Amino acid sequence: MAKKQKKAKKNDNRKTGAKQSKSSAKPAKGPVADLLAGPVTNAPADAESVMGTEQDEQTVSQDASPLGDTYHRGPVILRGPMIPTDNTTANLLQPDADTDWLHMDPWRVLRIQSEFVDGFGALAELGPAVAVFGSARTPRTDPVYKAARRMGSQIAKRDIAVITGGGPGVMEAANRGAALAGGKSVGLGIELPHEQGLNQWVNLGMSFRYFFVRKTMFVKYSSGVIICPGGFGTLDEMFELLTLVQTHKVANMPVVLYGKDYWQGLFDWLNGPVSDHGMISAIDPHLVTLTDSPDEAVDIATSAIIASRA
């Protein structure tokens, strides 16, 4: 009897152990089991997953800027307190009654740039050219006017463009001679209070706001220069050109001064006090040729162009 009871007890223990092992394989259910299990997490089951998650978090923390969000304004990046409250497109489209920006230096830079672009675009295919400088105050009855008109005609007949400042006086005379000869008559005007735009003999013209842009066009597209009697503007153009030639900023080009009596006093001063004080070298005055002949002036001024055609 006792043996039977022991055997039954063993069997009961085996069954109980089997039930417990089966129950441990299944998750507990019910509110009590939830409390015992603790808070539910999505933690990975294996060690590799845990390490991968930690690495991902470290990567995210390294990529994020400690200054906060990044704002892109064109090529510029802004963070933290530097992030603006406005945006570029909204600023562009916003009506602005204040027009002071039209007179500020950044806007002037754009104007200067546009003048260079327009000038290069207009003159790039002009071909060989000779510039003729001289006074805007020369009357049409003056012998210098007639000489400049002949110069323009003779230059055009050699299939060479004539470039002037586009104003009246000597400039008008040279443009007139070139236009009537069927040539290219170019006028590069400037915004001045006492001039009324380009003369009527210009068949390719531009007006500039800035002297230095205009003078750049003269030098860039001319292969020879004739300088007739003139005042401050003519002297300014002449000395700037001679400075560029002397300092080799431009290729050496023939420069002719028309009217010996008018220019001789200037060269006496250059060869005298200026040279005596050592302000110029002895060869500087020979950068130019003085003549009283319109035809000789044209021959010298066009000599470099004619030689390049040979």
Short mmCIF file of C-alpha atoms in Angstrom, two decimals:
data_model
loop_
_atom_site.label_atom_id
_atom_site.label_comp_id
_atom_site.label_asym_id
_atom_site.label_seq_id
_atom_site.Cartn_x
_atom_site.Cartn_y
_atom_site.Cartn_z
CA MET A 1 0.00 0.00 0.00
CA ALA A 2 2.78 2.37 0.89
CA LYS A 3 4.60 1.50 -2.33
CA LYS A 4 1.52 2.34 -4.36
CA GLN A 5 1.22 5.72 -2.64
CA LYS A 6 4.89 6.58 -3.30
CA LYS A 7 4.54 5.60 -6.95
CA ALA A 8 1.43 7.72 -7.36
CA LYS A 9 3.19 10.65 -5.70
CA LYS A 10 6.10 10.38 -8.13
CA ASN A 11 3.73 10.34 -11.06
CA ASP A 12 1.98 13.40 -9.69
CA ASN A 13 5.30 15.22 -9.34
CA ARG A 14 6.21 14.35 -12.93
CA LYS A 15 2.92 15.68 -14.23
CA THR A 16 3.24 18.82 -12.15
CA GLY A 17 6.78 19.45 -13.47
CA ALA A 18 5.63 18.91 -17.03
CA LYS A 19 2.78 21.37 -16.57
CA GLN A 20 5.14 23.92 -15.05
CA SER A 21 7.60 23.60 -17.96
CA LYS A 22 4.78 23.96 -20.45
CA SER A 23 3.37 26.96 -18.64
CA SER A 24 6.80 28.64 -18.52
CA ALA A 25 7.02 28.39 -22.31
CA LYS A 26 3.84 30.46 -22.68
CA PRO A 27 3.64 34.16 -21.73
CA ALA A 28 1.58 34.96 -18.74
CA LYS A 29 -1.75 36.58 -19.32
CA GLY A 30 -3.94 38.91 -17.32
CA PRO A 31 -3.43 42.12 -15.34
CA VAL A 32 -1.42 40.46 -12.60
CA ALA A 33 0.97 38.99 -15.17
CA ASP A 34 1.37 42.43 -16.78
CA LEU A 35 2.33 43.95 -13.45
CA LEU A 36 4.80 41.20 -12.75
CA ALA A 37 6.34 41.49 -16.23
CA GLY A 38 7.07 45.25 -15.80
CA PRO A 39 6.81 47.89 -18.53
CA VAL A 40 6.61 46.61 -22.10
CA THR A 41 9.69 47.51 -24.22
CA ASN A 42 10.74 46.93 -27.82
CA ALA A 43 14.31 46.08 -26.91
CA PRO A 44 16.02 43.64 -29.31
CA ALA A 45 16.35 40.10 -28.17
CA ASP A 46 19.98 39.48 -29.12
CA ALA A 47 23.24 41.26 -28.22
CA GLU A 48 24.10 42.26 -31.83
CA SER A 49 20.77 44.08 -32.20
CA VAL A 50 21.40 45.92 -28.94
CA MET A 51 24.87 47.04 -30.09
CA GLY A 52 23.48 48.12 -33.50
CA THR A 53 20.84 50.28 -31.85
CA GLU A 54 23.43 52.00 -29.65
CA GLN A 55 25.62 52.73 -32.69
CA ASP A 56 22.67 54.20 -34.60
CA GLU A 57 21.88 56.50 -31.70
CA GLN A 58 25.50 57.64 -31.52
CA THR A 59 25.51 58.34 -35.30
CA VAL A 60 22.36 60.42 -35.07
CA SER A 61 23.75 62.40 -32.16
CA GLN A 62 26.99 63.06 -34.07
CA ASP A 63 25.21 64.19 -37.29
CA ALA A 64 22.88 66.60 -35.51
CA SER A 65 24.28 70.08 -35.04
CA PRO A 66 24.60 71.20 -31.44
CA LEU A 67 23.38 74.62 -32.67
CA GLY A 68 20.02 73.25 -33.78
CA ASP A 69 18.36 73.27 -37.18
CA THR A 70 20.18 74.29 -40.36
CA TYR A 71 18.73 76.97 -42.67
CA HIS A 72 19.95 77.25 -46.27
CA ARG A 73 19.91 80.65 -48.01
CA GLY A 74 21.49 80.00 -51.39
CA PRO A 75 25.09 78.86 -50.77
CA VAL A 76 24.98 80.20 -47.19
CA ILE A 77 24.01 78.05 -44.19
CA LEU A 78 22.60 79.58 -41.02
CA ARG A 79 22.05 77.98 -37.62
CA GLY A 80 20.75 78.89 -34.20
CA PRO A 81 20.20 82.62 -33.68
CA MET A 82 21.44 83.33 -37.21
CA ILE A 83 18.36 81.77 -38.81
CA PRO A 84 16.34 84.65 -40.32
CA THR A 85 12.67 85.26 -39.83
CA ASP A 86 12.19 86.30 -43.46
CA ASN A 87 13.03 84.63 -46.79
CA THR A 88 14.60 85.85 -50.01
CA THR A 89 11.64 85.35 -52.32
CA ALA A 90 9.27 87.14 -49.97
CA ASN A 91 11.70 90.05 -49.74
CA LEU A 92 11.91 90.23 -53.54
CA LEU A 93 8.15 90.28 -54.00
CA GLN A 94 7.46 92.67 -51.16
CA PRO A 95 6.51 96.19 -52.32
CA ASP A 96 9.02 98.77 -51.10
CA ALA A 97 8.29 102.47 -51.10
CA ASP A 98 11.89 103.28 -50.14
CA THR A 99 14.06 103.67 -53.26
CA ASP A 100 17.33 104.58 -51.54
CA TRP A 101 18.74 101.22 -52.62
CA LEU A 102 18.86 102.54 -56.21
CA HIS A 103 21.63 104.90 -55.18
CA MET A 104 23.71 102.52 -53.07
CA ASP A 105 27.07 101.05 -54.09
CA PRO A 106 25.92 97.40 -54.53
CA TRP A 107 23.38 98.55 -57.11
CA ARG A 108 26.01 100.74 -58.82
CA VAL A 109 28.23 97.69 -59.18
CA LEU A 110 25.46 95.97 -61.14
CA ARG A 111 25.08 99.05 -63.36
CA ILE A 112 28.81 99.11 -64.03
CA GLN A 113 28.75 95.41 -64.84
CA SER A 114 25.85 95.86 -67.25
CA GLU A 115 27.67 98.67 -69.07
CA PHE A 116 30.72 96.47 -69.59
CA VAL A 117 28.55 93.59 -70.82
CA ASP A 118 26.59 95.83 -73.22
CA GLY A 119 29.75 97.49 -74.51
CA PHE A 120 31.57 94.24 -75.14
CA GLY A 121 28.50 92.78 -76.80
CA ALA A 122 28.03 95.76 -79.12
CA LEU A 123 31.67 96.15 -80.18
CA ALA A 124 33.05 92.61 -80.15
CA GLU A 125 32.39 92.10 -83.88
CA LEU A 126 33.20 95.66 -84.96
CA GLY A 127 36.50 94.78 -86.58
CA PRO A 128 39.59 97.01 -86.76
CA ALA A 129 39.01 100.59 -85.63
CA VAL A 130 40.73 103.93 -85.06
CA ALA A 131 39.62 106.35 -82.34
CA VAL A 132 39.41 110.08 -83.02
CA PHE A 133 39.40 112.40 -79.98
CA GLY A 134 38.84 116.14 -79.91
CA SER A 135 36.80 119.01 -78.51
CA ALA A 136 33.01 119.05 -78.50
CA ARG A 137 33.20 122.86 -78.81
CA THR A 138 34.84 122.99 -82.24
CA PRO A 139 32.44 124.82 -84.63
CA ARG A 140 31.64 123.41 -88.06
CA THR A 141 33.39 126.36 -89.71
CA ASP A 142 36.69 125.62 -87.97
CA PRO A 143 39.49 124.12 -90.13
CA VAL A 144 39.95 121.44 -87.46
CA TYR A 145 36.34 120.33 -88.02
CA LYS A 146 36.98 119.97 -91.74
CA ALA A 147 40.21 118.09 -91.10
CA ALA A 148 38.48 115.65 -88.72
CA ARG A 149 35.75 115.08 -91.29
CA ARG A 150 38.39 114.16 -93.88
CA MET A 151 40.09 111.85 -91.38
CA GLY A 152 36.84 109.99 -90.76
CA SER A 153 36.25 109.60 -94.48
CA GLN A 154 39.76 108.35 -95.22
CA ILE A 155 39.68 105.85 -92.35
CA ALA A 156 36.32 104.45 -93.50
CA LYS A 157 37.55 104.07 -97.09
CA ARG A 158 40.22 101.72 -95.76
CA ASP A 159 37.46 99.52 -94.32
CA ILE A 160 38.33 100.58 -90.77
CA ALA A 161 35.75 101.72 -88.23
CA VAL A 162 35.86 105.20 -86.69
CA ILE A 163 35.20 105.47 -82.95
CA THR A 164 34.50 108.83 -81.30
CA GLY A 165 32.87 110.08 -78.13
CA GLY A 166 29.68 110.57 -80.13
CA GLY A 167 29.28 114.25 -79.28
CA PRO A 168 29.39 117.43 -81.38
CA GLY A 169 32.49 119.27 -82.66
CA VAL A 170 35.44 117.14 -83.73
CA MET A 171 33.59 113.96 -82.79
CA GLU A 172 30.67 114.83 -85.05
CA ALA A 173 33.07 115.70 -87.90
CA ALA A 174 34.84 112.32 -87.76
CA ASN A 175 31.54 110.44 -87.52
CA ARG A 176 30.14 112.46 -90.40
CA GLY A 177 33.08 111.70 -92.68
CA ALA A 178 32.90 107.97 -91.88
CA ALA A 179 29.13 107.73 -92.32
CA LEU A 180 29.09 109.59 -95.66
CA ALA A 181 31.89 107.32 -96.90
CA GLY A 182 29.68 104.29 -96.14
CA GLY A 183 31.79 103.12 -93.21
CA LYS A 184 31.22 102.17 -89.60
CA SER A 185 30.66 105.33 -87.57
CA VAL A 186 30.73 104.50 -83.85
CA GLY A 187 29.80 106.91 -81.07
CA LEU A 188 30.43 106.12 -77.41
CA GLY A 189 28.58 108.83 -75.53
CA ILE A 190 28.66 109.82 -71.89
CA GLU A 191 26.04 111.21 -69.53
CA LEU A 192 26.91 114.89 -69.24
CA PRO A 193 24.73 117.87 -68.22
CA HIS A 194 25.54 120.01 -71.29
CA GLU A 195 25.42 117.40 -74.07
CA GLN A 196 22.28 116.22 -75.81
CA GLY A 197 23.15 112.64 -76.65
CA LEU A 198 24.84 111.19 -79.74
CA ASN A 199 25.28 113.16 -82.96
CA GLN A 200 23.21 112.30 -86.00
CA TRP A 201 26.10 110.74 -87.95
CA VAL A 202 26.56 107.79 -85.62
CA ASN A 203 25.36 104.47 -87.04
CA LEU A 204 26.44 102.40 -84.04
CA GLY A 205 26.13 104.15 -80.72
CA MET A 206 26.03 103.65 -76.98
CA SER A 207 25.71 106.01 -74.05
CA PHE A 208 27.56 105.32 -70.79
CA ARG A 209 27.14 106.49 -67.22
CA TYR A 210 30.76 106.01 -66.22
CA PHE A 211 33.83 107.52 -67.85
CA PHE A 212 36.10 104.59 -66.99
CA VAL A 213 33.80 102.08 -68.71
CA ARG A 214 33.63 104.27 -71.80
CA LYS A 215 37.42 104.72 -71.91
CA THR A 216 37.89 100.98 -71.57
CA MET A 217 35.85 100.52 -74.77
CA PHE A 218 38.00 103.08 -76.61
CA VAL A 219 41.24 101.36 -75.66
CA LYS A 220 40.03 97.78 -76.08
CA TYR A 221 38.64 98.19 -79.61
CA SER A 222 41.00 100.77 -81.14
CA SER A 223 44.25 99.91 -82.90
CA GLY A 224 45.29 103.52 -83.48
CA VAL A 225 44.37 106.98 -82.19
CA ILE A 226 44.19 110.49 -83.62
CA ILE A 227 43.93 113.31 -81.09
CA CYS A 228 42.70 116.67 -82.34
CA PRO A 229 42.78 119.91 -80.31
CA GLY A 230 40.62 119.67 -77.21
CA GLY A 231 40.24 120.52 -73.54
CA PHE A 232 40.24 118.61 -70.25
CA GLY A 233 38.33 115.61 -71.63
CA THR A 234 40.66 115.25 -74.60
CA LEU A 235 43.74 115.67 -72.40
CA ASP A 236 42.39 113.08 -69.97
CA GLU A 237 41.85 110.55 -72.76
CA MET A 238 45.27 111.26 -74.26
CA PHE A 239 47.29 110.95 -71.04
CA GLU A 240 45.46 107.85 -69.86
CA LEU A 241 46.12 106.20 -73.22
CA LEU A 242 49.79 107.19 -73.15
CA THR A 243 50.11 105.87 -69.60
CA LEU A 244 48.66 102.50 -70.63
CA VAL A 245 50.99 102.29 -73.63
CA GLN A 246 54.07 103.38 -71.65
CA THR A 247 53.41 100.87 -68.86
CA HIS A 248 52.67 98.09 -71.38
CA LYS A 249 49.13 97.59 -70.12
CA VAL A 250 48.04 97.66 -73.76
CA ALA A 251 49.86 96.78 -76.94
CA ASN A 252 51.87 99.61 -78.41
CA MET A 253 49.65 101.49 -80.84
CA PRO A 254 50.27 104.53 -83.06
CA VAL A 255 49.15 107.79 -81.45
CA VAL A 256 48.94 110.96 -83.56
CA LEU A 257 48.43 114.53 -82.37
CA TYR A 258 46.91 116.71 -85.07
CA GLY A 259 47.82 120.43 -84.98
CA LYS A 260 51.47 121.17 -84.21
CA ASP A 261 50.88 124.74 -83.06
CA TYR A 262 48.22 123.58 -80.60
CA TRP A 263 50.27 120.76 -79.08
CA GLN A 264 53.82 122.07 -79.31
CA GLY A 265 53.62 124.04 -76.07
CA LEU A 266 52.62 120.90 -74.18
CA PHE A 267 55.60 119.00 -75.53
CA ASP A 268 57.95 121.87 -74.81
CA TRP A 269 56.82 121.62 -71.19
CA LEU A 270 57.23 117.82 -71.17
CA ASN A 271 60.71 118.05 -72.71
CA GLY A 272 61.59 120.94 -70.44
CA PRO A 273 60.53 121.12 -66.76
CA VAL A 274 58.97 117.67 -66.58
CA SER A 275 61.99 115.95 -68.11
CA ASP A 276 64.51 118.19 -66.30
CA HIS A 277 63.02 117.16 -62.95
CA GLY A 278 63.35 113.50 -63.89
CA MET A 279 59.58 112.91 -63.92
CA ILE A 280 59.63 111.16 -67.32
CA SER A 281 62.26 109.35 -69.31
CA ALA A 282 63.68 110.85 -72.48
CA ILE A 283 61.76 108.49 -74.76
CA ASP A 284 58.28 109.28 -73.39
CA PRO A 285 57.51 112.21 -75.74
CA HIS A 286 58.30 109.96 -78.72
CA LEU A 287 55.29 107.81 -77.97
CA VAL A 288 53.32 110.21 -80.19
CA THR A 289 53.68 111.86 -83.59
CA LEU A 290 52.74 115.51 -84.26
CA THR A 291 51.44 116.47 -87.70
CA ASP A 292 49.47 119.14 -89.56
CA SER A 293 48.33 116.79 -92.30
CA PRO A 294 45.00 114.93 -91.98
CA ASP A 295 46.18 112.34 -94.50
CA GLU A 296 49.45 111.74 -92.63
CA ALA A 297 47.51 111.40 -89.39
CA VAL A 298 45.36 108.70 -90.99
CA ASP A 299 48.37 106.92 -92.49
CA ILE A 300 50.11 106.70 -89.11
CA ALA A 301 47.01 105.82 -87.10
CA THR A 302 46.05 102.99 -89.46
CA SER A 303 49.59 101.71 -90.00
CA ALA A 304 49.34 98.84 -87.51
CA ILE A 305 46.06 97.63 -89.03
CA ILE A 306 47.35 97.86 -92.60
CA ALA A 307 50.53 95.99 -91.61
CA SER A 308 48.50 93.18 -90.05
CA ARG A 309 46.64 92.71 -93.33
CA ALA A 310 49.79 92.36 -95.41
#
